[in-house]
Amino acid sequence: MNKKKFSLGEFLRGNSVPIMFILICAFCIPISGFSPTYLLNEIITRLGRNAFLILSLLIPIMAGMGLNFGMTLGAMAGEIALILVSDWQIWGIPGVVLAMIISIPFSVALGLLCGKILNMAKGREMVTSYIISYFINGVYQLVVLYMMGPIIPIAHSSIKLPRGYGIRNTVSLLNMRQCLDDLLAIRVSGVKIPVLTLIIIALMCLAIVWFRKTKLGQDMRAVGQDMDVARDAGIQVERTRIISIVISTVLAGFGMIIYLQNMGNLSTYSSHSQIGMFCIAALLVGGASVDKASIGNVFLGVILFHLMFIVAPSAGAKITGDSMIGEYFRVFVSYGVITVALVMYETKKRRAKQSLGRQLEEDQRKGEKA
Amino acid sequence: MSESVKRSGVQGKLRSFVQSFGLPRLIIAGFLLLLFIAAPMVGSDLGVQLTNTINRFSWNAILVLAMVPMVHSGCGLNFGLPLGIISGLLGATLSMEFGFSGPMSFVMAIVISTPFAILLGGGYGWLLNRIKGGEMMIATYVGFSSVSFMCMMWLLLPYHSPNMVWGLAGKGLRTTISVEGYYDKVLSSFLQIQIGTLVIPTGALLFFALLAFAMWAFLLTKTGTAMTAVGSNPTFARAAGIDIDRIRMLSVVMSTWLAAVGILVYEQGFGFVQLYMAPFNMALPAVSAILIGGATVNKATIMNVIIGTFLFQGIVTMTPTVMNNMIHMDMSEVIRIIVSNGMILYALTRKSEASR
Amino acid sequence: MDDRKAPLLEMKNIRKDFFGNQVLEDINFTLGEGKVLGLVGENGAGKSTLMKILFGMDVIRETGGYSGDILLSGEKVSFQTPFEALAAGIGMVHQEFSLIPGFTATENILLNREPKKHSVLSDVFGDRLDTLNRDAMKKKAGDAIEKMGVMIDGSMVISDMPVGHKQFTEIARELSKDQLKLLILDEPTAVLTEHEAGALLDSIRSMAERGISVIFITHRLQEILNVCDQVVVMRDGRVVQDVAARDTNVQEITHWMVGRDVQLSARTFRELPSQETVMSIERLWVDMPGETVRDVTLDVKKGEILGIGGLAGQGKLGIPNGIMGLYEAGGRVTFEGKEIPLNQPRRCLDASLAFVSEDRRGVGLLLDESLEWNVAFPAMQIQNKFLKKYLGGLIKWRDEKAIEEVTKKYIDELQIRCTSSRQKARELSGGNQQKICLAKTFAMEPRFLFVSEPTRGIDVGAKALVLDALKRFNRESGVTIVMISSELEELRQICDRIAIVSGGSIAGILPASASSEQLGELMVSQVK
């Protein structure tokens, strides 16, 4: 009896974030007044749209590099690839596949850069990767806003700014809109299921499971837990860390392309800016922490986080009469959940250090009694 | 023989100078110098340019000064600056709401924002003491969370002053509120000096000088000395009987309060109170300004603040006009992003500083 | 000796200095195949430096290498990295565990040497994408565990293991290497229970029977006699004895370890200045990693210099660190009749206690600040010295002039070599840094002083100066001093009484005139 109670407390504490979100959703869904079919439809759409992006975060966590705020780099690589592909007017599935292929060299180059910089800033990977994403955003704007046109040939005026160079604020991807999602899509009582996209995501999950079993995956886990021990055992620590970031960046690039083909248009200068934050928040909502994340966390996270995202504005509007409240609320919750997760991670690190003293006192007291 | 020794000496000196000053800083300073030289050549008035730079300096310098205490106490760069800015915004809006006007509204804004700064800074400091070692990342997100939380509050809090709320709804604060009639240019116009096209906002500069002097004086006191020692070697400070947590808390509260005052000074120069998501990205420019000025993650002086703010604001104001005139492209925004974040990256990845 | 076959390991005239400080001189010994060699000596005798040379650790190369020859099976070797040593068949189990906490024993045993399965993908992307062959791993690790002769659970995660099993995991890891010919065990029994230690000794014997040679470093001399074929005793960087284990006994070895025929004649012993107890420590425990203190009770007499000695890791350093609040501690400490609350550095300092830490760079100094700051800081913070008051005491500024004066005074007094009083503490040599640490505490004018390892890592001249300064401080100002040191000789030179810590508690207190043997026996008496 006693033992069961203890494990329940442990369970609640270990999963406090998902539980909190279930409560928020349970509170908001009835108020928002959305029909279950609508919600289910939305959730499945968003699952297909976001899951791949979030999966790209798993590998750096495994390698002990924390939440990869630098996944934005991959997103930018994906966007550049999409801009080029849409300029070449290659649409539909071939366009998506080609964009993915083109994104690879960009992602790899950015991933290498990011990995190298993070190796110079061990112990504060997260804040550094976060600043890198801002820095590269500047470079991205330089390329897209000024170099596309004069240096990188852009043929179609439909995506060019009227001034003759630079890319418009939005690039329409109408001709490849949901082409992955629609292929093989089925409808089950009004809910559209994008089978192909889900298959791709499932394959990705299998790939990650397989990757964990490889030598490289094992090395990453070792590096993630203790760099010095891994180095003593002859594992190339720096190289392994760079590889993990490169893989993450490439996957994020693919993920961004999947995301954008679903959206159907590309906001050239803002699509990527929030994507990292939302993906990380979703992963954390799924119960992941800075040093531990599973595929299950990804899916639970997508569902809960986006459920909140859908229902919060209208629930907020119903309660306060102002639709903006809900909008702000969901932004607040996204940031809040990241803050809470970071704080929990740091306090856990500290608590682990403090346990031995209690043990000594205990021993001595026992000795006294005996 | 002696010639070569001498040359290597000069070279060595040059190298050590470059090393101590930092290559990125040299490049930025050189770039700004180039801009000043180029400005008259491309036909923009140097006096106007200088006036702009000095003006922006006077708006921003206190926000940059707010970085100093936390760097000294070893809390790192205060990415949580928005928290202090929010205190300032609360002070500004409440001061207007209570009907103060003119210079009095400025004084009252500072007075009202002070308890908020102490309260919020205290909570923030308490949190940072619980997570030593991970300050910067968490500071960033504390800043973001608090900004988005206040977004809701600006809508919900019962403000009524017609100058501030949405006209139609009669409630909820507007995104930008003019400070005209309140404290617009209250410092800048005080003792203003005009020489040709060059206008010097003496009052605002004096106000900054006053706070900078106070900060300098504080660092000379017993507590200020302890603060520097906590940042330099926390274990040493603890062994010398310093209550590290208390000192760190004090530094956070100071930083938060300075940020509150800083945003009010910014507003009096800029002319508007910006609410909602505006404070969101105010931390990064301040952080990179002090780094450009020569500070590192755990060392910063008043001089760093002055040089850094001047260089940073100089580039921000000069690039658009000069660039526009030269190549007819406004790349200033992009350059600002690359320079400021590049500078922060440089500071974060320096070996000597990566230990903490 | 046998001419047909060269011995497995031969050390010839090994010498090593660290920046002019000779730490090893003319080390010679040989070790035959399948033999167990016990290596003993006090801390600082040079055991670990010797092993680092043998194992090709980076620190040796970085500090200028060594001279002399190491012959492995008759061939001269000189390892540039530990990996070369590993490849040549040398394995080492260090004092600190080198294990991945979240991995199982099997995964740790085979870390980076996992058996792999080839796949199509690995042809394309390289062999790091081979999948791990879990079955083969299990079998290989199982074999190594069996070879060791101590049963541990291969599927258990390291962080869930008792300490002893972690140690065995490390040993199994070395045994799983097929090429292993020589295994170095650096104090492997230090963390083991008696039962586990017994099991380890058995497994060492069985390894030897399989033809693996072992170098066994320990402070538990009885273990050496039980398990070794040969005992090598080191002292002050030299091999002082190399005998067969069956020909010697614990007393003899202790004598060789600590016995110096030192000229104590110059030293006159004085009566204790007072019988009054100035500080009494009761049931103190301290959680200082690697220097745990358990249940220490000790009285310090007024005006004396009390030495605390003992082997490294036995807890002598934990005592001052615990009392001064730098590590978590419990128990009761009274000073001049008043109880001093633990875990609050400030209260100790207010009571006029001071501490010179053994960790100069970490705790003792503000490396990036000037000497002036270093010297004046504690006195300023604790006693409000060196402050100028303005506005009726409302504002207290640093009195830079007074600070400069006091720093200059100590620079002269302690002969600190520096360019100016504004030099950064980081730029000084170890000895001069230590003097700054002393100056810092002297400036506080304490009534009671803990000094921890005051001469560690500093040259002979500075050593004498530091000890002199302490003695003078004690004699002239009547300050009670408790000095903690690993060097018995040093303690005997300046202390009135010497307490020996062993196994985390006080093994005994002897007058400084006691012989080295008596002290040495206490040192190894309760080693845990």
PDB file of N, CA, C and O in Angstrom, chain B residues 235-258:
ATOM      1  N   THR B 235      34.152  30.364  -4.714  1.00  0.00           N
ATOM      2  CA  THR B 235      34.616  29.559  -3.587  1.00  0.00           C
ATOM      3  C   THR B 235      35.476  30.394  -2.644  1.00  0.00           C
ATOM      4  O   THR B 235      35.372  30.281  -1.428  1.00  0.00           O
ATOM      5  N   PHE B 236      36.322  31.228  -3.228  1.00  0.00           N
ATOM      6  CA  PHE B 236      37.144  32.126  -2.412  1.00  0.00           C
ATOM      7  C   PHE B 236      36.245  33.012  -1.574  1.00  0.00           C
ATOM      8  O   PHE B 236      36.448  33.172  -0.372  1.00  0.00           O
ATOM      9  N   ALA B 237      35.236  33.572  -2.224  1.00  0.00           N
ATOM     10  CA  ALA B 237      34.353  34.485  -1.510  1.00  0.00           C
ATOM     11  C   ALA B 237      33.639  33.760  -0.375  1.00  0.00           C
ATOM     12  O   ALA B 237      33.508  34.280   0.729  1.00  0.00           O
ATOM     13  N   ARG B 238      33.221  32.528  -0.637  1.00  0.00           N
ATOM     14  CA  ARG B 238      32.526  31.788   0.401  1.00  0.00           C
ATOM     15  C   ARG B 238      33.464  31.508   1.571  1.00  0.00           C
ATOM     16  O   ARG B 238      33.090  31.632   2.741  1.00  0.00           O
ATOM     17  N   ALA B 239      34.710  31.144   1.234  1.00  0.00           N
ATOM     18  CA  ALA B 239      35.673  30.871   2.287  1.00  0.00           C
ATOM     19  C   ALA B 239      35.964  32.121   3.089  1.00  0.00           C
ATOM     20  O   ALA B 239      36.386  32.049   4.235  1.00  0.00           O
ATOM     21  N   ALA B 240      35.764  33.296   2.488  1.00  0.00           N
ATOM     22  CA  ALA B 240      35.989  34.546   3.205  1.00  0.00           C
ATOM     23  C   ALA B 240      34.712  35.017   3.881  1.00  0.00           C
ATOM     24  O   ALA B 240      34.597  36.178   4.262  1.00  0.00           O
ATOM     25  N   GLY B 241      33.759  34.129   3.997  1.00  0.00           N
ATOM     26  CA  GLY B 241      32.580  34.438   4.782  1.00  0.00           C
ATOM     27  C   GLY B 241      31.512  35.238   4.081  1.00  0.00           C
ATOM     28  O   GLY B 241      30.612  35.769   4.714  1.00  0.00           O
ATOM     29  N   ILE B 242      31.605  35.347   2.748  1.00  0.00           N
ATOM     30  CA  ILE B 242      30.594  36.111   2.029  1.00  0.00           C
ATOM     31  C   ILE B 242      29.371  35.226   1.787  1.00  0.00           C
ATOM     32  O   ILE B 242      29.513  34.057   1.427  1.00  0.00           O
ATOM     33  N   ASP B 243      28.198  35.788   1.980  1.00  0.00           N
ATOM     34  CA  ASP B 243      26.981  35.070   1.634  1.00  0.00           C
ATOM     35  C   ASP B 243      26.746  35.245   0.131  1.00  0.00           C
ATOM     36  O   ASP B 243      26.212  36.254  -0.317  1.00  0.00           O
ATOM     37  N   ILE B 244      27.187  34.254  -0.628  1.00  0.00           N
ATOM     38  CA  ILE B 244      27.184  34.385  -2.081  1.00  0.00           C
ATOM     39  C   ILE B 244      25.777  34.646  -2.616  1.00  0.00           C
ATOM     40  O   ILE B 244      25.566  35.506  -3.471  1.00  0.00           O
ATOM     41  N   ASP B 245      24.822  33.893  -2.085  1.00  0.00           N
ATOM     42  CA  ASP B 245      23.464  34.015  -2.606  1.00  0.00           C
ATOM     43  C   ASP B 245      22.923  35.423  -2.414  1.00  0.00           C
ATOM     44  O   ASP B 245      22.242  35.963  -3.278  1.00  0.00           O
ATOM     45  N   ARG B 246      23.247  36.010  -1.261  1.00  0.00           N
ATOM     46  CA  ARG B 246      22.733  37.349  -0.985  1.00  0.00           C
ATOM     47  C   ARG B 246      23.330  38.360  -1.963  1.00  0.00           C
ATOM     48  O   ARG B 246      22.641  39.227  -2.497  1.00  0.00           O
ATOM     49  N   ILE B 247      24.641  38.218  -2.200  1.00  0.00           N
ATOM     50  CA  ILE B 247      25.317  39.159  -3.101  1.00  0.00           C
ATOM     51  C   ILE B 247      24.782  39.010  -4.526  1.00  0.00           C
ATOM     52  O   ILE B 247      24.519  39.987  -5.223  1.00  0.00           O
ATOM     53  N   ARG B 248      24.601  37.773  -4.924  1.00  0.00           N
ATOM     54  CA  ARG B 248      24.074  37.551  -6.281  1.00  0.00           C
ATOM     55  C   ARG B 248      22.668  38.125  -6.407  1.00  0.00           C
ATOM     56  O   ARG B 248      22.331  38.766  -7.401  1.00  0.00           O
ATOM     57  N   MET B 249      21.874  37.890  -5.375  1.00  0.00           N
ATOM     58  CA  MET B 249      20.515  38.432  -5.360  1.00  0.00           C
ATOM     59  C   MET B 249      20.551  39.945  -5.500  1.00  0.00           C
ATOM     60  O   MET B 249      19.811  40.533  -6.297  1.00  0.00           O
ATOM     61  N   LEU B 250      21.440  40.566  -4.730  1.00  0.00           N
ATOM     62  CA  LEU B 250      21.560  42.034  -4.794  1.00  0.00           C
ATOM     63  C   LEU B 250      21.907  42.474  -6.214  1.00  0.00           C
ATOM     64  O   LEU B 250      21.326  43.434  -6.741  1.00  0.00           O
ATOM     65  N   SER B 251      22.832  41.748  -6.831  1.00  0.00           N
ATOM     66  CA  SER B 251      23.250  42.151  -8.178  1.00  0.00           C
ATOM     67  C   SER B 251      22.085  42.032  -9.159  1.00  0.00           C
ATOM     68  O   SER B 251      21.915  42.870 -10.038  1.00  0.00           O
ATOM     69  N   VAL B 252      21.275  40.999  -8.993  1.00  0.00           N
ATOM     70  CA  VAL B 252      20.144  40.809  -9.900  1.00  0.00           C
ATOM     71  C   VAL B 252      19.120  41.930  -9.708  1.00  0.00           C
ATOM     72  O   VAL B 252      18.593  42.486 -10.674  1.00  0.00           O
ATOM     73  N   VAL B 253      18.865  42.274  -8.447  1.00  0.00           N
ATOM     74  CA  VAL B 253      17.900  43.349  -8.181  1.00  0.00           C
ATOM     75  C   VAL B 253      18.410  44.664  -8.768  1.00  0.00           C
ATOM     76  O   VAL B 253      17.665  45.411  -9.418  1.00  0.00           O
ATOM     77  N   MET B 254      19.709  44.919  -8.580  1.00  0.00           N
ATOM     78  CA  MET B 254      20.281  46.147  -9.142  1.00  0.00           C
ATOM     79  C   MET B 254      20.122  46.179 -10.655  1.00  0.00           C
ATOM     80  O   MET B 254      19.727  47.188 -11.249  1.00  0.00           O
ATOM     81  N   SER B 255      20.449  45.042 -11.266  1.00  0.00           N
ATOM     82  CA  SER B 255      20.358  44.975 -12.721  1.00  0.00           C
ATOM     83  C   SER B 255      18.925  45.204 -13.184  1.00  0.00           C
ATOM     84  O   SER B 255      18.673  45.938 -14.149  1.00  0.00           O
ATOM     85  N   THR B 256      17.991  44.593 -12.467  1.00  0.00           N
ATOM     86  CA  THR B 256      16.585  44.737 -12.841  1.00  0.00           C
ATOM     87  C   THR B 256      16.127  46.185 -12.693  1.00  0.00           C
ATOM     88  O   THR B 256      15.433  46.731 -13.558  1.00  0.00           O
ATOM     89  N   TRP B 257      16.542  46.798 -11.606  1.00  0.00           N
ATOM     90  CA  TRP B 257      16.136  48.198 -11.393  1.00  0.00           C
ATOM     91  C   TRP B 257      16.731  49.112 -12.460  1.00  0.00           C
ATOM     92  O   TRP B 257      16.058  49.980 -13.007  1.00  0.00           O
ATOM     93  N   LEU B 258      18.008  48.876 -12.769  1.00  0.00           N
ATOM     94  CA  LEU B 258      18.639  49.697 -13.805  1.00  0.00           C
ATOM     95  C   LEU B 258      17.939  49.514 -15.145  1.00  0.00           C
ATOM     96  O   LEU B 258      17.763  50.467 -15.909  1.00  0.00           O
TER      97      LEU B 258
END
